[in-house]
Amino acid sequence: MELALSLPEIRGNICRFLSLRDHKTCALVSRVWAESVIPWIWYSVIHHPGGPPEKLAVLHKHSASVRVLKVGKHRTLIDIYEWFENLQVLHFIYLNYQTEILEYAADLIRRNRFSLRRIHFHFSANKDSAVFREALLCPLLKHLSFNNVAIQEQDLMESFIKTCTRLTTLSLKNVTFEETVHLMFSGQAFTNLEQVKMEYVRGPYLDILRACQNLKALTIIKGDPVSASSFLEVITVHCRQLCVFSYSDCGLDNDGDFEKIAMALPPMKRLQGSTKTIRDFISSSVYSRHFENLQAIQLHDFLLDDGTNSQMLLSSCPNLRSCVGVLLNAEDIESGPPWVCQRLEHLEAQIMVHPEREQLHLVVCRQLSQLKELRILRTDMEWWSFGTRSHTGILSLRLGEGLELLASLSKLEYFNVGLLREEWRSEEVEWMTQAWPNLVFIYYDFNEEDGVYPQGCKQMDSLGFKLLTEAYEWLSQTALHFDFVTNQMYIQKYTLNVIVETLQATQLQNCYHCSNKDAQTTFSSGTIFPSFVSIAFNIKNIDPGSLWVCQWQEHQVHNRQEFAIRLACGESRLDDANKTRY
């Protein structure tokens, strides 16, 4: 075995299946192992401007290992576009209209034409943009996403169709087709195309769908009046292998059209869309034929539902694995049939509990306790969500009120609860870490109501930092990611000093950039702790490009006033593997 592991190609094959956290561990074994692992650590990079010159120097040193590059903040491209020789995936984020920048982008694609497999445009390009032309001429391209462009050259489309024969995913947003260019998609132009995302199902877009004989996933971005006959033609004649359907609002004119579509669609495995449209589909007399095969459902606007449809789905779909964006009423759970989705792994739901019926908390927890395969549970809520409802209660998750019933969720990795009726106590957090051994993420919001200093914030030093110091063994053993969130108005320089002292005492690592003056004063840019942990400060109007949290991990920046300490002992398994933000 030792001899086998000494061969570079064998080590390389092993490393490709490891997580980023494991890569960092392997890099500490020996210099030989580090040489095999470091290219995988730098496999994916998100580049933003700012930081010391050493930052770019390190990126340059490892640029040959980069296969996935996300470029943000337009001018950074000028500095780095020549470095990357082996790119396979390229994301342009916030790239602007400047001709100079677009030329560099086009040259970056041209240099990697014979290695690029995926290109995403998150910007508006000119009609005759060179970067757009170059993207259509990459022979290995499998995934293409672009918006705000005009396709007007027939010869360009001919080259695109002949060159990109391996294309499997195509996303079109705000794309206009000049003259008869879209007719180039006739026949079986893209025999390998399996996923299409578009705005409408009409005109040129219908011609594209007619060319996708092997289409398996269709996403409609915008609602628009749809000809039922045209849509039926597409899904019954041309796209007969469709199994994933996502839409905001099909814009069908009458209820009869819903039944026709539901009958014509092959049995769906995944369904996404607005609650209104899904409600119409579910209520149709023929839609139950899809329940047996349905594995994932995602709703976009749960406020249009009263919980009845969500209860029906959970009690009718035995193979459901993911259910996101649903609204559940505890009274429906109590009176309705039991859930049959015993394989459910991902549940994100708003759960309404009548404030005068405390026993409903136990009813909900008993039902949740049956989902023994659950890995992700998110029940966070916003106060405004209940403004138009008679049920204004919030699910209570405390010991003695139902939390202990969830001990059966031994596979739980992610637990996110936004607003709670009452704050958690330290015994609740300790119970979770012991009952759920696979837990890697807990989110808890210390809330402010009517301008009153919340009890949770008062307890932040005594509870929060006690957990960081006395309970550090829990964190290191479970790779726990614990969030404390409180309003910015309660941030004191004293509190930040306590954070520093606590982190130093527990041997944590901090590498950050933030806009809060007190935080900048308290934390020096050179503060480095021996072991790996990350801290992020999320402040209103912070520049997303200036926030880089540790060398290894990316965190979302929320555009609202909040102060967040994100403590991650190692990489969360729910994060994208092999991602470096630099």
JSON list of N, CA and C in Angstrom, two decimals, residues 420-477:
[
{"chain": "A", "resi": 420, "resn": "LEU", "atom": "N", "xyz": [-37.07, 32.78, 16.59]},
{"chain": "A", "resi": 420, "resn": "LEU", "atom": "CA", "xyz": [-37.69, 31.87, 17.55]},
{"chain": "A", "resi": 420, "resn": "LEU", "atom": "C", "xyz": [-38.57, 32.67, 18.50]},
{"chain": "A", "resi": 421, "resn": "ARG", "atom": "N", "xyz": [-39.53, 31.99, 19.06]},
{"chain": "A", "resi": 421, "resn": "ARG", "atom": "CA", "xyz": [-40.39, 32.66, 20.03]},
{"chain": "A", "resi": 421, "resn": "ARG", "atom": "C", "xyz": [-39.57, 33.08, 21.25]},
{"chain": "A", "resi": 422, "resn": "GLU", "atom": "N", "xyz": [-38.63, 32.25, 21.65]},
{"chain": "A", "resi": 422, "resn": "GLU", "atom": "CA", "xyz": [-37.77, 32.54, 22.78]},
{"chain": "A", "resi": 422, "resn": "GLU", "atom": "C", "xyz": [-36.34, 32.16, 22.40]},
{"chain": "A", "resi": 423, "resn": "GLU", "atom": "N", "xyz": [-35.37, 32.79, 23.07]},
{"chain": "A", "resi": 423, "resn": "GLU", "atom": "CA", "xyz": [-33.98, 32.51, 22.75]},
{"chain": "A", "resi": 423, "resn": "GLU", "atom": "C", "xyz": [-33.60, 31.11, 23.21]},
{"chain": "A", "resi": 424, "resn": "TRP", "atom": "N", "xyz": [-32.62, 30.54, 22.55]},
{"chain": "A", "resi": 424, "resn": "TRP", "atom": "CA", "xyz": [-32.07, 29.27, 22.99]},
{"chain": "A", "resi": 424, "resn": "TRP", "atom": "C", "xyz": [-31.27, 29.47, 24.27]},
{"chain": "A", "resi": 425, "resn": "ARG", "atom": "N", "xyz": [-31.22, 28.42, 25.05]},
{"chain": "A", "resi": 425, "resn": "ARG", "atom": "CA", "xyz": [-30.35, 28.39, 26.21]},
{"chain": "A", "resi": 425, "resn": "ARG", "atom": "C", "xyz": [-29.13, 27.53, 25.87]},
{"chain": "A", "resi": 426, "resn": "SER", "atom": "N", "xyz": [-28.12, 27.63, 26.68]},
{"chain": "A", "resi": 426, "resn": "SER", "atom": "CA", "xyz": [-26.90, 26.88, 26.38]},
{"chain": "A", "resi": 426, "resn": "SER", "atom": "C", "xyz": [-27.16, 25.38, 26.37]},
{"chain": "A", "resi": 427, "resn": "GLU", "atom": "N", "xyz": [-28.13, 24.90, 27.20]},
{"chain": "A", "resi": 427, "resn": "GLU", "atom": "CA", "xyz": [-28.41, 23.46, 27.22]},
{"chain": "A", "resi": 427, "resn": "GLU", "atom": "C", "xyz": [-28.99, 22.98, 25.90]},
{"chain": "A", "resi": 428, "resn": "GLU", "atom": "N", "xyz": [-29.74, 23.87, 25.18]},
{"chain": "A", "resi": 428, "resn": "GLU", "atom": "CA", "xyz": [-30.27, 23.47, 23.88]},
{"chain": "A", "resi": 428, "resn": "GLU", "atom": "C", "xyz": [-29.13, 23.24, 22.88]},
{"chain": "A", "resi": 429, "resn": "VAL", "atom": "N", "xyz": [-28.18, 24.16, 22.88]},
{"chain": "A", "resi": 429, "resn": "VAL", "atom": "CA", "xyz": [-27.05, 24.04, 21.94]},
{"chain": "A", "resi": 429, "resn": "VAL", "atom": "C", "xyz": [-26.21, 22.81, 22.28]},
{"chain": "A", "resi": 430, "resn": "GLU", "atom": "N", "xyz": [-25.99, 22.59, 23.56]},
{"chain": "A", "resi": 430, "resn": "GLU", "atom": "CA", "xyz": [-25.20, 21.41, 23.97]},
{"chain": "A", "resi": 430, "resn": "GLU", "atom": "C", "xyz": [-25.93, 20.13, 23.59]},
{"chain": "A", "resi": 431, "resn": "TRP", "atom": "N", "xyz": [-27.25, 20.10, 23.75]},
{"chain": "A", "resi": 431, "resn": "TRP", "atom": "CA", "xyz": [-28.03, 18.92, 23.38]},
{"chain": "A", "resi": 431, "resn": "TRP", "atom": "C", "xyz": [-27.90, 18.64, 21.89]},
{"chain": "A", "resi": 432, "resn": "MET", "atom": "N", "xyz": [-27.96, 19.68, 21.05]},
{"chain": "A", "resi": 432, "resn": "MET", "atom": "CA", "xyz": [-27.86, 19.49, 19.60]},
{"chain": "A", "resi": 432, "resn": "MET", "atom": "C", "xyz": [-26.52, 18.88, 19.21]},
{"chain": "A", "resi": 433, "resn": "THR", "atom": "N", "xyz": [-25.45, 19.39, 19.78]},
{"chain": "A", "resi": 433, "resn": "THR", "atom": "CA", "xyz": [-24.13, 18.88, 19.40]},
{"chain": "A", "resi": 433, "resn": "THR", "atom": "C", "xyz": [-23.95, 17.43, 19.80]},
{"chain": "A", "resi": 434, "resn": "GLN", "atom": "N", "xyz": [-24.65, 16.99, 20.83]},
{"chain": "A", "resi": 434, "resn": "GLN", "atom": "CA", "xyz": [-24.54, 15.60, 21.26]},
{"chain": "A", "resi": 434, "resn": "GLN", "atom": "C", "xyz": [-25.52, 14.69, 20.51]},
{"chain": "A", "resi": 435, "resn": "ALA", "atom": "N", "xyz": [-26.73, 15.19, 20.24]},
{"chain": "A", "resi": 435, "resn": "ALA", "atom": "CA", "xyz": [-27.75, 14.36, 19.58]},
{"chain": "A", "resi": 435, "resn": "ALA", "atom": "C", "xyz": [-27.51, 14.21, 18.09]},
{"chain": "A", "resi": 436, "resn": "TRP", "atom": "N", "xyz": [-26.87, 15.23, 17.48]},
{"chain": "A", "resi": 436, "resn": "TRP", "atom": "CA", "xyz": [-26.66, 15.21, 16.03]},
{"chain": "A", "resi": 436, "resn": "TRP", "atom": "C", "xyz": [-25.16, 15.19, 15.76]},
{"chain": "A", "resi": 437, "resn": "PRO", "atom": "N", "xyz": [-24.52, 14.03, 15.76]},
{"chain": "A", "resi": 437, "resn": "PRO", "atom": "CA", "xyz": [-23.06, 13.95, 15.63]},
{"chain": "A", "resi": 437, "resn": "PRO", "atom": "C", "xyz": [-22.52, 14.44, 14.30]},
{"chain": "A", "resi": 438, "resn": "ASN", "atom": "N", "xyz": [-23.35, 14.49, 13.26]},
{"chain": "A", "resi": 438, "resn": "ASN", "atom": "CA", "xyz": [-22.88, 14.92, 11.94]},
{"chain": "A", "resi": 438, "resn": "ASN", "atom": "C", "xyz": [-23.07, 16.41, 11.71]},
{"chain": "A", "resi": 439, "resn": "LEU", "atom": "N", "xyz": [-23.51, 17.14, 12.71]},
{"chain": "A", "resi": 439, "resn": "LEU", "atom": "CA", "xyz": [-23.84, 18.55, 12.54]},
{"chain": "A", "resi": 439, "resn": "LEU", "atom": "C", "xyz": [-22.61, 19.37, 12.18]},
{"chain": "A", "resi": 440, "resn": "VAL", "atom": "N", "xyz": [-22.72, 20.16, 11.12]},
{"chain": "A", "resi": 440, "resn": "VAL", "atom": "CA", "xyz": [-21.62, 21.04, 10.71]},
{"chain": "A", "resi": 440, "resn": "VAL", "atom": "C", "xyz": [-22.06, 22.49, 10.67]},
{"chain": "A", "resi": 441, "resn": "PHE", "atom": "N", "xyz": [-23.33, 22.77, 10.83]},
{"chain": "A", "resi": 441, "resn": "PHE", "atom": "CA", "xyz": [-23.79, 24.16, 10.72]},
{"chain": "A", "resi": 441, "resn": "PHE", "atom": "C", "xyz": [-25.00, 24.38, 11.61]},
{"chain": "A", "resi": 442, "resn": "ILE", "atom": "N", "xyz": [-24.93, 25.42, 12.45]},
{"chain": "A", "resi": 442, "resn": "ILE", "atom": "CA", "xyz": [-26.09, 25.89, 13.20]},
{"chain": "A", "resi": 442, "resn": "ILE", "atom": "C", "xyz": [-26.21, 27.39, 12.95]},
{"chain": "A", "resi": 443, "resn": "TYR", "atom": "N", "xyz": [-27.42, 27.83, 12.69]},
{"chain": "A", "resi": 443, "resn": "TYR", "atom": "CA", "xyz": [-27.66, 29.27, 12.54]},
{"chain": "A", "resi": 443, "resn": "TYR", "atom": "C", "xyz": [-28.70, 29.68, 13.56]},
{"chain": "A", "resi": 444, "resn": "TYR", "atom": "N", "xyz": [-28.39, 30.72, 14.30]},
{"chain": "A", "resi": 444, "resn": "TYR", "atom": "CA", "xyz": [-29.35, 31.23, 15.29]},
{"chain": "A", "resi": 444, "resn": "TYR", "atom": "C", "xyz": [-29.28, 32.75, 15.29]},
{"chain": "A", "resi": 445, "resn": "ASP", "atom": "N", "xyz": [-30.44, 33.39, 15.28]},
{"chain": "A", "resi": 445, "resn": "ASP", "atom": "CA", "xyz": [-30.53, 34.84, 15.20]},
{"chain": "A", "resi": 445, "resn": "ASP", "atom": "C", "xyz": [-30.98, 35.40, 16.54]},
{"chain": "A", "resi": 446, "resn": "PHE", "atom": "N", "xyz": [-30.12, 36.22, 17.17]},
{"chain": "A", "resi": 446, "resn": "PHE", "atom": "CA", "xyz": [-30.56, 36.97, 18.34]},
{"chain": "A", "resi": 446, "resn": "PHE", "atom": "C", "xyz": [-31.39, 38.13, 17.84]},
{"chain": "A", "resi": 447, "resn": "ASN", "atom": "N", "xyz": [-32.64, 38.17, 18.20]},
{"chain": "A", "resi": 447, "resn": "ASN", "atom": "CA", "xyz": [-33.59, 39.06, 17.55]},
{"chain": "A", "resi": 447, "resn": "ASN", "atom": "C", "xyz": [-33.88, 40.32, 18.34]},
{"chain": "A", "resi": 448, "resn": "GLU", "atom": "N", "xyz": [-34.28, 41.34, 17.59]},
{"chain": "A", "resi": 448, "resn": "GLU", "atom": "CA", "xyz": [-34.68, 42.62, 18.17]},
{"chain": "A", "resi": 448, "resn": "GLU", "atom": "C", "xyz": [-36.15, 42.83, 17.85]},
{"chain": "A", "resi": 449, "resn": "GLU", "atom": "N", "xyz": [-36.95, 43.18, 18.87]},
{"chain": "A", "resi": 449, "resn": "GLU", "atom": "CA", "xyz": [-38.38, 43.38, 18.66]},
{"chain": "A", "resi": 449, "resn": "GLU", "atom": "C", "xyz": [-38.79, 44.71, 19.27]},
{"chain": "A", "resi": 450, "resn": "ASP", "atom": "N", "xyz": [-39.38, 45.58, 18.45]},
{"chain": "A", "resi": 450, "resn": "ASP", "atom": "CA", "xyz": [-39.91, 46.86, 18.91]},
{"chain": "A", "resi": 450, "resn": "ASP", "atom": "C", "xyz": [-38.85, 47.71, 19.60]},
{"chain": "A", "resi": 451, "resn": "GLY", "atom": "N", "xyz": [-37.62, 47.64, 19.14]},
{"chain": "A", "resi": 451, "resn": "GLY", "atom": "CA", "xyz": [-36.57, 48.50, 19.69]},
{"chain": "A", "resi": 451, "resn": "GLY", "atom": "C", "xyz": [-36.10, 48.11, 21.07]},
{"chain": "A", "resi": 452, "resn": "VAL", "atom": "N", "xyz": [-36.58, 47.01, 21.63]},
{"chain": "A", "resi": 452, "resn": "VAL", "atom": "CA", "xyz": [-36.19, 46.58, 22.96]},
{"chain": "A", "resi": 452, "resn": "VAL", "atom": "C", "xyz": [-34.91, 45.77, 22.87]},
{"chain": "A", "resi": 453, "resn": "TYR", "atom": "N", "xyz": [-33.99, 46.04, 23.77]},
{"chain": "A", "resi": 453, "resn": "TYR", "atom": "CA", "xyz": [-32.74, 45.28, 23.77]},
{"chain": "A", "resi": 453, "resn": "TYR", "atom": "C", "xyz": [-33.06, 43.82, 24.05]},
{"chain": "A", "resi": 454, "resn": "PRO", "atom": "N", "xyz": [-32.87, 42.92, 23.10]},
{"chain": "A", "resi": 454, "resn": "PRO", "atom": "CA", "xyz": [-33.31, 41.53, 23.26]},
{"chain": "A", "resi": 454, "resn": "PRO", "atom": "C", "xyz": [-32.48, 40.78, 24.30]},
{"chain": "A", "resi": 455, "resn": "GLN", "atom": "N", "xyz": [-33.14, 39.87, 24.98]},
{"chain": "A", "resi": 455, "resn": "GLN", "atom": "CA", "xyz": [-32.47, 39.08, 26.00]},
{"chain": "A", "resi": 455, "resn": "GLN", "atom": "C", "xyz": [-31.30, 38.30, 25.42]},
{"chain": "A", "resi": 456, "resn": "GLY", "atom": "N", "xyz": [-31.47, 37.84, 24.16]},
{"chain": "A", "resi": 456, "resn": "GLY", "atom": "CA", "xyz": [-30.40, 37.08, 23.53]},
{"chain": "A", "resi": 456, "resn": "GLY", "atom": "C", "xyz": [-29.12, 37.88, 23.40]},
{"chain": "A", "resi": 457, "resn": "CYS", "atom": "N", "xyz": [-29.27, 39.19, 23.07]},
{"chain": "A", "resi": 457, "resn": "CYS", "atom": "CA", "xyz": [-28.08, 40.03, 22.93]},
{"chain": "A", "resi": 457, "resn": "CYS", "atom": "C", "xyz": [-27.43, 40.26, 24.28]},
{"chain": "A", "resi": 458, "resn": "LYS", "atom": "N", "xyz": [-28.24, 40.37, 25.34]},
{"chain": "A", "resi": 458, "resn": "LYS", "atom": "CA", "xyz": [-27.68, 40.55, 26.68]},
{"chain": "A", "resi": 458, "resn": "LYS", "atom": "C", "xyz": [-26.86, 39.33, 27.07]},
{"chain": "A", "resi": 459, "resn": "GLN", "atom": "N", "xyz": [-27.28, 38.18, 26.60]},
{"chain": "A", "resi": 459, "resn": "GLN", "atom": "CA", "xyz": [-26.61, 36.94, 26.96]},
{"chain": "A", "resi": 459, "resn": "GLN", "atom": "C", "xyz": [-25.45, 36.61, 26.03]},
{"chain": "A", "resi": 460, "resn": "MET", "atom": "N", "xyz": [-25.18, 37.48, 25.05]},
{"chain": "A", "resi": 460, "resn": "MET", "atom": "CA", "xyz": [-24.24, 37.10, 24.00]},
{"chain": "A", "resi": 460, "resn": "MET", "atom": "C", "xyz": [-22.85, 36.81, 24.57]},
{"chain": "A", "resi": 461, "resn": "ASP", "atom": "N", "xyz": [-22.35, 37.70, 25.46]},
{"chain": "A", "resi": 461, "resn": "ASP", "atom": "CA", "xyz": [-21.04, 37.45, 26.04]},
{"chain": "A", "resi": 461, "resn": "ASP", "atom": "C", "xyz": [-21.04, 36.20, 26.90]},
{"chain": "A", "resi": 462, "resn": "SER", "atom": "N", "xyz": [-22.05, 36.08, 27.76]},
{"chain": "A", "resi": 462, "resn": "SER", "atom": "CA", "xyz": [-22.07, 34.97, 28.71]},
{"chain": "A", "resi": 462, "resn": "SER", "atom": "C", "xyz": [-22.33, 33.63, 28.03]},
{"chain": "A", "resi": 463, "resn": "LEU", "atom": "N", "xyz": [-23.22, 33.63, 27.02]},
{"chain": "A", "resi": 463, "resn": "LEU", "atom": "CA", "xyz": [-23.55, 32.38, 26.34]},
{"chain": "A", "resi": 463, "resn": "LEU", "atom": "C", "xyz": [-22.63, 32.13, 25.16]},
{"chain": "A", "resi": 464, "resn": "GLY", "atom": "N", "xyz": [-22.56, 33.12, 24.26]},
{"chain": "A", "resi": 464, "resn": "GLY", "atom": "CA", "xyz": [-21.81, 32.93, 23.03]},
{"chain": "A", "resi": 464, "resn": "GLY", "atom": "C", "xyz": [-20.34, 32.63, 23.26]},
{"chain": "A", "resi": 465, "resn": "PHE", "atom": "N", "xyz": [-19.68, 33.48, 24.04]},
{"chain": "A", "resi": 465, "resn": "PHE", "atom": "CA", "xyz": [-18.25, 33.29, 24.21]},
{"chain": "A", "resi": 465, "resn": "PHE", "atom": "C", "xyz": [-17.92, 32.17, 25.18]},
{"chain": "A", "resi": 466, "resn": "LYS", "atom": "N", "xyz": [-18.88, 31.83, 26.03]},
{"chain": "A", "resi": 466, "resn": "LYS", "atom": "CA", "xyz": [-18.70, 30.64, 26.85]},
{"chain": "A", "resi": 466, "resn": "LYS", "atom": "C", "xyz": [-18.64, 29.40, 25.96]},
{"chain": "A", "resi": 467, "resn": "LEU", "atom": "N", "xyz": [-19.50, 29.39, 24.92]},
{"chain": "A", "resi": 467, "resn": "LEU", "atom": "CA", "xyz": [-19.48, 28.27, 23.99]},
{"chain": "A", "resi": 467, "resn": "LEU", "atom": "C", "xyz": [-18.15, 28.19, 23.25]},
{"chain": "A", "resi": 468, "resn": "LEU", "atom": "N", "xyz": [-17.62, 29.36, 22.89]},
{"chain": "A", "resi": 468, "resn": "LEU", "atom": "CA", "xyz": [-16.38, 29.37, 22.12]},
{"chain": "A", "resi": 468, "resn": "LEU", "atom": "C", "xyz": [-15.19, 28.91, 22.95]},
{"chain": "A", "resi": 469, "resn": "THR", "atom": "N", "xyz": [-15.22, 29.18, 24.24]},
{"chain": "A", "resi": 469, "resn": "THR", "atom": "CA", "xyz": [-14.07, 28.83, 25.08]},
{"chain": "A", "resi": 469, "resn": "THR", "atom": "C", "xyz": [-14.25, 27.47, 25.75]},
{"chain": "A", "resi": 470, "resn": "GLU", "atom": "N", "xyz": [-15.30, 27.34, 26.57]},
{"chain": "A", "resi": 470, "resn": "GLU", "atom": "CA", "xyz": [-15.47, 26.12, 27.34]},
{"chain": "A", "resi": 470, "resn": "GLU", "atom": "C", "xyz": [-15.93, 24.95, 26.48]},
{"chain": "A", "resi": 471, "resn": "ALA", "atom": "N", "xyz": [-16.65, 25.24, 25.39]},
{"chain": "A", "resi": 471, "resn": "ALA", "atom": "CA", "xyz": [-17.19, 24.16, 24.56]},
{"chain": "A", "resi": 471, "resn": "ALA", "atom": "C", "xyz": [-16.43, 24.01, 23.25]},
{"chain": "A", "resi": 472, "resn": "TYR", "atom": "N", "xyz": [-15.19, 24.44, 23.22]},
{"chain": "A", "resi": 472, "resn": "TYR", "atom": "CA", "xyz": [-14.42, 24.36, 21.98]},
{"chain": "A", "resi": 472, "resn": "TYR", "atom": "C", "xyz": [-14.25, 22.91, 21.52]},
{"chain": "A", "resi": 473, "resn": "GLU", "atom": "N", "xyz": [-14.24, 21.97, 22.46]},
{"chain": "A", "resi": 473, "resn": "GLU", "atom": "CA", "xyz": [-14.11, 20.56, 22.08]},
{"chain": "A", "resi": 473, "resn": "GLU", "atom": "C", "xyz": [-15.30, 20.11, 21.23]},
{"chain": "A", "resi": 474, "resn": "TRP", "atom": "N", "xyz": [-16.51, 20.63, 21.54]},
{"chain": "A", "resi": 474, "resn": "TRP", "atom": "CA", "xyz": [-17.66, 20.28, 20.71]},
{"chain": "A", "resi": 474, "resn": "TRP", "atom": "C", "xyz": [-17.41, 20.74, 19.28]},
{"chain": "A", "resi": 475, "resn": "LEU", "atom": "N", "xyz": [-16.91, 21.98, 19.17]},
{"chain": "A", "resi": 475, "resn": "LEU", "atom": "CA", "xyz": [-16.74, 22.56, 17.84]},
{"chain": "A", "resi": 475, "resn": "LEU", "atom": "C", "xyz": [-15.71, 21.77, 17.03]},
{"chain": "A", "resi": 476, "resn": "SER", "atom": "N", "xyz": [-14.59, 21.47, 17.63]},
{"chain": "A", "resi": 476, "resn": "SER", "atom": "CA", "xyz": [-13.53, 20.78, 16.89]},
{"chain": "A", "resi": 476, "resn": "SER", "atom": "C", "xyz": [-13.92, 19.36, 16.54]},
{"chain": "A", "resi": 477, "resn": "GLN", "atom": "N", "xyz": [-14.69, 18.71, 17.40]},
{"chain": "A", "resi": 477, "resn": "GLN", "atom": "CA", "xyz": [-15.08, 17.32, 17.14]},
{"chain": "A", "resi": 477, "resn": "GLN", "atom": "C", "xyz": [-16.15, 17.21, 16.07]}
]
